[in-house]
Amino acid sequence: MDGSASKTRPNSHRAIDELRDLIFSGELAAGSDHLETELAERLHMSRTPIREALLALEGQGLVEMRPRKGARILALSPQDMGEIYEILTALESVAARNAAMASYGDDDLTGLARAIDNMDTALEANDLRAWAQADDDFHTELVRLGGNSRIMSVVSMMADQVRRARAMTLFMREKPHQSNHDHRQVMEAIRKGQPEVAYKIHHAHRTQARRTLLGLLDKHQLRSI
């Protein structure tokens, strides 16, 4: 983003991004309460953009607005995450199948290939945060290639909660080498025009990811209070 764009960007948009970063990093801990005045001082903004940002984050399921108590940072519920992953598994698998039916060429799959390469590079460098970003890029591109705007909308709505859960468990799990392998297999099935293969591989991949995540949330008691 260039300097002129950043100067004209609404403070409420900047507040959303900064508050999301604080929530995902754990600096605004799950279950904690924060007044608008406190957050405004922390981000060096007035209360108006903070209020607008908090209302937007409430709509994304990250905070709960409480009269006279400010915003409560919502904790993760294993039950909620299980339901979200169940939906994502179904919809992303359909997207993978649709993509494999679309007769894409190598040029169309450069986004997927780049994401997988970045995932491999991140693991070699033991940079799990970079791996997580590349993983996000892969799933986002896969859904886009599926070509169903309603699937894109639903997956986008749930993506924040998935990122947050993964951020909390990222350093508790084994290195995700199998995930990289699965992604490459999905891309190859799309390239070869094998819709059912793409569907089955991605469905199994997301099912295993759900099992791993919920196991970690339960084991470490990372749940709502």
Short mmCIF file of C-alpha atoms in Angstrom, two decimals:
data_model
loop_
_atom_site.label_atom_id
_atom_site.label_comp_id
_atom_site.label_asym_id
_atom_site.label_seq_id
_atom_site.Cartn_x
_atom_site.Cartn_y
_atom_site.Cartn_z
CA MET A 1 0.00 0.00 0.00
CA ASP A 2 1.43 3.41 -0.96
CA GLY A 3 1.62 6.39 1.37
CA SER A 4 -1.31 8.25 -0.14
CA ALA A 5 -3.56 5.20 0.19
CA SER A 6 -2.65 4.67 3.84
CA LYS A 7 -3.37 8.32 4.65
CA THR A 8 -6.85 8.15 3.15
CA ARG A 9 -7.74 4.76 4.62
CA PRO A 10 -10.52 5.13 7.22
CA ASN A 11 -9.40 4.78 10.83
CA SER A 12 -12.16 2.23 11.42
CA HIS A 13 -10.59 -0.08 8.83
CA ARG A 14 -7.19 0.32 10.42
CA ALA A 15 -8.72 -0.32 13.85
CA ILE A 16 -10.28 -3.57 12.60
CA ASP A 17 -6.93 -4.82 11.33
CA GLU A 18 -5.02 -3.84 14.47
CA LEU A 19 -7.60 -5.26 16.86
CA ARG A 20 -7.74 -8.51 14.89
CA ASP A 21 -3.95 -8.78 15.12
CA LEU A 22 -4.10 -8.23 18.89
CA ILE A 23 -6.79 -10.90 19.26
CA PHE A 24 -5.03 -13.44 17.06
CA SER A 25 -1.72 -12.89 18.83
CA GLY A 26 -3.35 -13.34 22.23
CA GLU A 27 -2.46 -9.85 23.47
CA LEU A 28 -6.20 -9.34 23.86
CA ALA A 29 -6.86 -12.59 25.67
CA ALA A 30 -9.98 -14.69 25.32
CA GLY A 31 -12.49 -13.84 28.05
CA SER A 32 -10.98 -10.42 28.79
CA ASP A 33 -13.06 -7.20 28.80
CA HIS A 34 -11.92 -3.94 27.24
CA LEU A 35 -13.50 -0.49 27.29
CA GLU A 36 -13.60 1.61 24.14
CA THR A 37 -11.57 4.30 25.89
CA GLU A 38 -8.83 1.80 26.77
CA LEU A 39 -8.61 0.49 23.20
CA ALA A 40 -8.73 4.00 21.75
CA GLU A 41 -5.77 5.00 23.89
CA ARG A 42 -3.91 1.83 22.98
CA LEU A 43 -4.34 2.39 19.24
CA HIS A 44 -4.00 6.18 19.44
CA MET A 45 -7.43 6.78 17.91
CA SER A 46 -10.70 8.37 18.93
CA ARG A 47 -13.53 6.22 20.28
CA THR A 48 -15.64 6.43 17.11
CA PRO A 49 -13.48 4.24 14.84
CA ILE A 50 -12.88 1.87 17.76
CA ARG A 51 -16.63 1.46 18.26
CA GLU A 52 -17.16 0.88 14.54
CA ALA A 53 -14.36 -1.68 14.47
CA LEU A 54 -15.71 -3.54 17.51
CA LEU A 55 -19.17 -3.78 15.93
CA ALA A 56 -17.59 -5.23 12.79
CA LEU A 57 -15.57 -7.73 14.84
CA GLU A 58 -18.72 -8.69 16.76
CA GLY A 59 -20.29 -9.60 13.43
CA GLN A 60 -17.27 -11.84 12.74
CA GLY A 61 -17.71 -13.65 16.04
CA LEU A 62 -14.52 -12.34 17.62
CA VAL A 63 -15.97 -10.07 20.32
CA GLU A 64 -19.19 -9.54 22.24
CA MET A 65 -20.35 -6.00 22.95
CA ARG A 66 -21.60 -5.62 26.54
CA PRO A 67 -23.41 -2.49 27.79
CA ARG A 68 -21.23 -0.44 30.16
CA LYS A 69 -18.57 -3.17 30.12
CA GLY A 70 -17.13 -2.66 26.66
CA ALA A 71 -16.08 -5.56 24.47
CA ARG A 72 -15.41 -9.09 25.68
CA ILE A 73 -12.95 -11.12 23.61
CA LEU A 74 -14.76 -14.33 22.82
CA ALA A 75 -13.01 -17.59 23.61
CA LEU A 76 -12.93 -20.56 21.28
CA SER A 77 -15.41 -23.37 21.71
CA PRO A 78 -14.38 -26.82 20.46
CA GLN A 79 -18.01 -27.45 19.59
CA ASP A 80 -18.17 -24.30 17.47
CA MET A 81 -14.89 -25.14 15.76
CA GLY A 82 -16.11 -28.65 15.05
CA GLU A 83 -19.21 -27.28 13.37
CA ILE A 84 -17.22 -24.73 11.37
CA TYR A 85 -14.74 -27.35 10.18
CA GLU A 86 -17.58 -29.65 9.20
CA ILE A 87 -18.97 -26.94 6.92
CA LEU A 88 -15.54 -26.00 5.54
CA THR A 89 -14.72 -29.63 4.82
CA ALA A 90 -17.86 -30.03 2.75
CA LEU A 91 -17.67 -26.73 0.88
CA GLU A 92 -13.93 -26.71 0.15
CA SER A 93 -14.11 -30.29 -1.11
CA VAL A 94 -16.85 -29.25 -3.54
CA ALA A 95 -14.65 -26.34 -4.61
CA ALA A 96 -11.77 -28.75 -5.28
CA ARG A 97 -14.06 -30.94 -7.38
CA ASN A 98 -15.39 -27.95 -9.32
CA ALA A 99 -11.87 -26.70 -9.96
CA ALA A 100 -10.87 -30.10 -11.37
CA MET A 101 -13.83 -29.91 -13.76
CA ALA A 102 -12.88 -26.46 -15.05
CA SER A 103 -10.07 -27.55 -17.43
CA TYR A 104 -7.53 -25.21 -15.89
CA GLY A 105 -4.07 -25.00 -17.40
CA ASP A 106 -0.75 -24.57 -15.61
CA ASP A 107 -1.00 -20.77 -15.83
CA ASP A 108 -4.30 -20.90 -13.95
CA LEU A 109 -2.75 -22.91 -11.14
CA THR A 110 0.23 -20.66 -10.45
CA GLY A 111 -1.44 -19.33 -7.28
CA LEU A 112 -1.82 -22.84 -5.85
CA ALA A 113 1.71 -23.79 -6.88
CA ARG A 114 3.16 -20.64 -5.33
CA ALA A 115 1.33 -21.26 -2.06
CA ILE A 116 2.63 -24.84 -1.87
CA ASP A 117 6.19 -23.72 -2.64
CA ASN A 118 5.91 -21.09 0.09
CA MET A 119 4.66 -23.73 2.52
CA ASP A 120 7.65 -25.94 1.73
CA THR A 121 10.07 -23.03 2.12
CA ALA A 122 8.49 -22.03 5.43
CA LEU A 123 8.83 -25.53 6.88
CA GLU A 124 12.45 -25.75 5.77
CA ALA A 125 13.07 -22.48 7.60
CA ASN A 126 11.04 -23.67 10.62
CA ASP A 127 8.83 -20.59 10.21
CA LEU A 128 5.38 -21.82 11.19
CA ARG A 129 3.77 -18.39 10.95
CA ALA A 130 4.88 -18.10 7.33
CA TRP A 131 3.61 -21.63 6.77
CA ALA A 132 0.21 -20.67 8.19
CA GLN A 133 -0.01 -17.66 5.85
CA ALA A 134 0.88 -19.81 2.84
CA ASP A 135 -1.68 -22.39 3.94
CA ASP A 136 -4.33 -19.65 4.07
CA ASP A 137 -3.30 -18.57 0.59
CA PHE A 138 -3.73 -22.12 -0.73
CA HIS A 139 -7.23 -22.56 0.69
CA THR A 140 -8.32 -19.11 -0.47
CA GLU A 141 -7.10 -19.78 -3.99
CA LEU A 142 -8.64 -23.25 -4.06
CA VAL A 143 -12.06 -21.85 -3.19
CA ARG A 144 -11.66 -19.10 -5.78
CA LEU A 145 -10.83 -21.65 -8.47
CA GLY A 146 -13.99 -23.55 -7.54
CA GLY A 147 -15.92 -20.67 -9.06
CA ASN A 148 -18.94 -20.70 -6.71
CA SER A 149 -19.46 -17.23 -5.26
CA ARG A 150 -21.71 -18.47 -2.46
CA ILE A 151 -19.12 -20.98 -1.31
CA MET A 152 -16.54 -18.19 -1.36
CA SER A 153 -18.80 -16.01 0.78
CA VAL A 154 -19.51 -18.68 3.41
CA VAL A 155 -15.88 -19.82 3.65
CA SER A 156 -14.69 -16.22 3.96
CA MET A 157 -17.14 -15.60 6.80
CA MET A 158 -15.70 -18.51 8.80
CA ALA A 159 -12.05 -18.07 7.92
CA ASP A 160 -11.21 -15.76 10.82
CA GLN A 161 -12.27 -18.26 13.47
CA VAL A 162 -10.22 -20.99 11.82
CA ARG A 163 -7.13 -18.73 11.67
CA ARG A 164 -7.55 -17.84 15.31
CA ALA A 165 -7.85 -21.46 16.44
CA ARG A 166 -4.83 -22.42 14.38
CA ALA A 167 -2.82 -19.49 15.75
CA MET A 168 -3.48 -20.77 19.27
CA THR A 169 -2.41 -24.34 18.43
CA LEU A 170 0.23 -23.70 15.77
CA PHE A 171 3.22 -24.47 18.00
CA MET A 172 1.54 -27.40 19.79
CA ARG A 173 1.29 -29.70 16.78
CA GLU A 174 3.79 -31.71 14.79
CA LYS A 175 5.24 -30.01 11.74
CA PRO A 176 2.58 -30.16 9.01
CA HIS A 177 4.57 -31.96 6.31
CA GLN A 178 1.55 -34.14 5.48
CA SER A 179 -0.53 -31.03 4.86
CA ASN A 180 1.92 -29.84 2.20
CA HIS A 181 1.80 -33.28 0.58
CA ASP A 182 -2.02 -33.28 0.58
CA HIS A 183 -2.15 -29.85 -1.03
CA ARG A 184 0.19 -30.91 -3.80
CA GLN A 185 -1.94 -33.97 -4.49
CA VAL A 186 -5.07 -31.84 -4.70
CA MET A 187 -3.38 -29.50 -7.16
CA GLU A 188 -2.25 -32.43 -9.31
CA ALA A 189 -5.78 -33.84 -9.38
CA ILE A 190 -7.07 -30.44 -10.52
CA ARG A 191 -4.39 -30.21 -13.19
CA LYS A 192 -5.24 -33.72 -14.48
CA GLY A 193 -8.98 -33.05 -14.46
CA GLN A 194 -9.81 -35.66 -11.79
CA PRO A 195 -12.75 -34.15 -9.85
CA GLU A 196 -13.53 -37.10 -7.59
CA VAL A 197 -9.87 -37.60 -6.70
CA ALA A 198 -9.55 -33.90 -5.83
CA TYR A 199 -12.72 -34.11 -3.73
CA LYS A 200 -11.65 -37.21 -1.79
CA ILE A 201 -8.11 -36.02 -1.08
CA HIS A 202 -9.22 -32.61 0.13
CA HIS A 203 -12.08 -34.04 2.18
CA ALA A 204 -9.67 -36.41 3.95
CA HIS A 205 -7.20 -33.55 4.46
CA ARG A 206 -9.75 -31.26 6.09
CA THR A 207 -11.17 -34.10 8.17
CA GLN A 208 -7.72 -34.83 9.60
CA ALA A 209 -7.10 -31.12 10.22
CA ARG A 210 -10.37 -30.94 12.16
CA ARG A 211 -9.43 -33.97 14.25
CA THR A 212 -6.00 -32.51 15.04
CA LEU A 213 -7.30 -29.07 15.95
CA LEU A 214 -10.12 -30.29 18.18
CA GLY A 215 -7.77 -32.70 19.90
CA LEU A 216 -5.39 -29.86 20.75
CA LEU A 217 -8.18 -27.54 21.90
CA ASP A 218 -9.51 -30.25 24.18
CA LYS A 219 -6.12 -31.44 25.47
CA HIS A 220 -4.97 -27.96 26.43
CA GLN A 221 -8.37 -26.80 27.64
CA LEU A 222 -8.48 -24.00 25.06
CA ARG A 223 -12.21 -23.57 25.29
CA SER A 224 -14.83 -20.98 26.18
CA ILE A 225 -15.42 -20.18 29.84
#
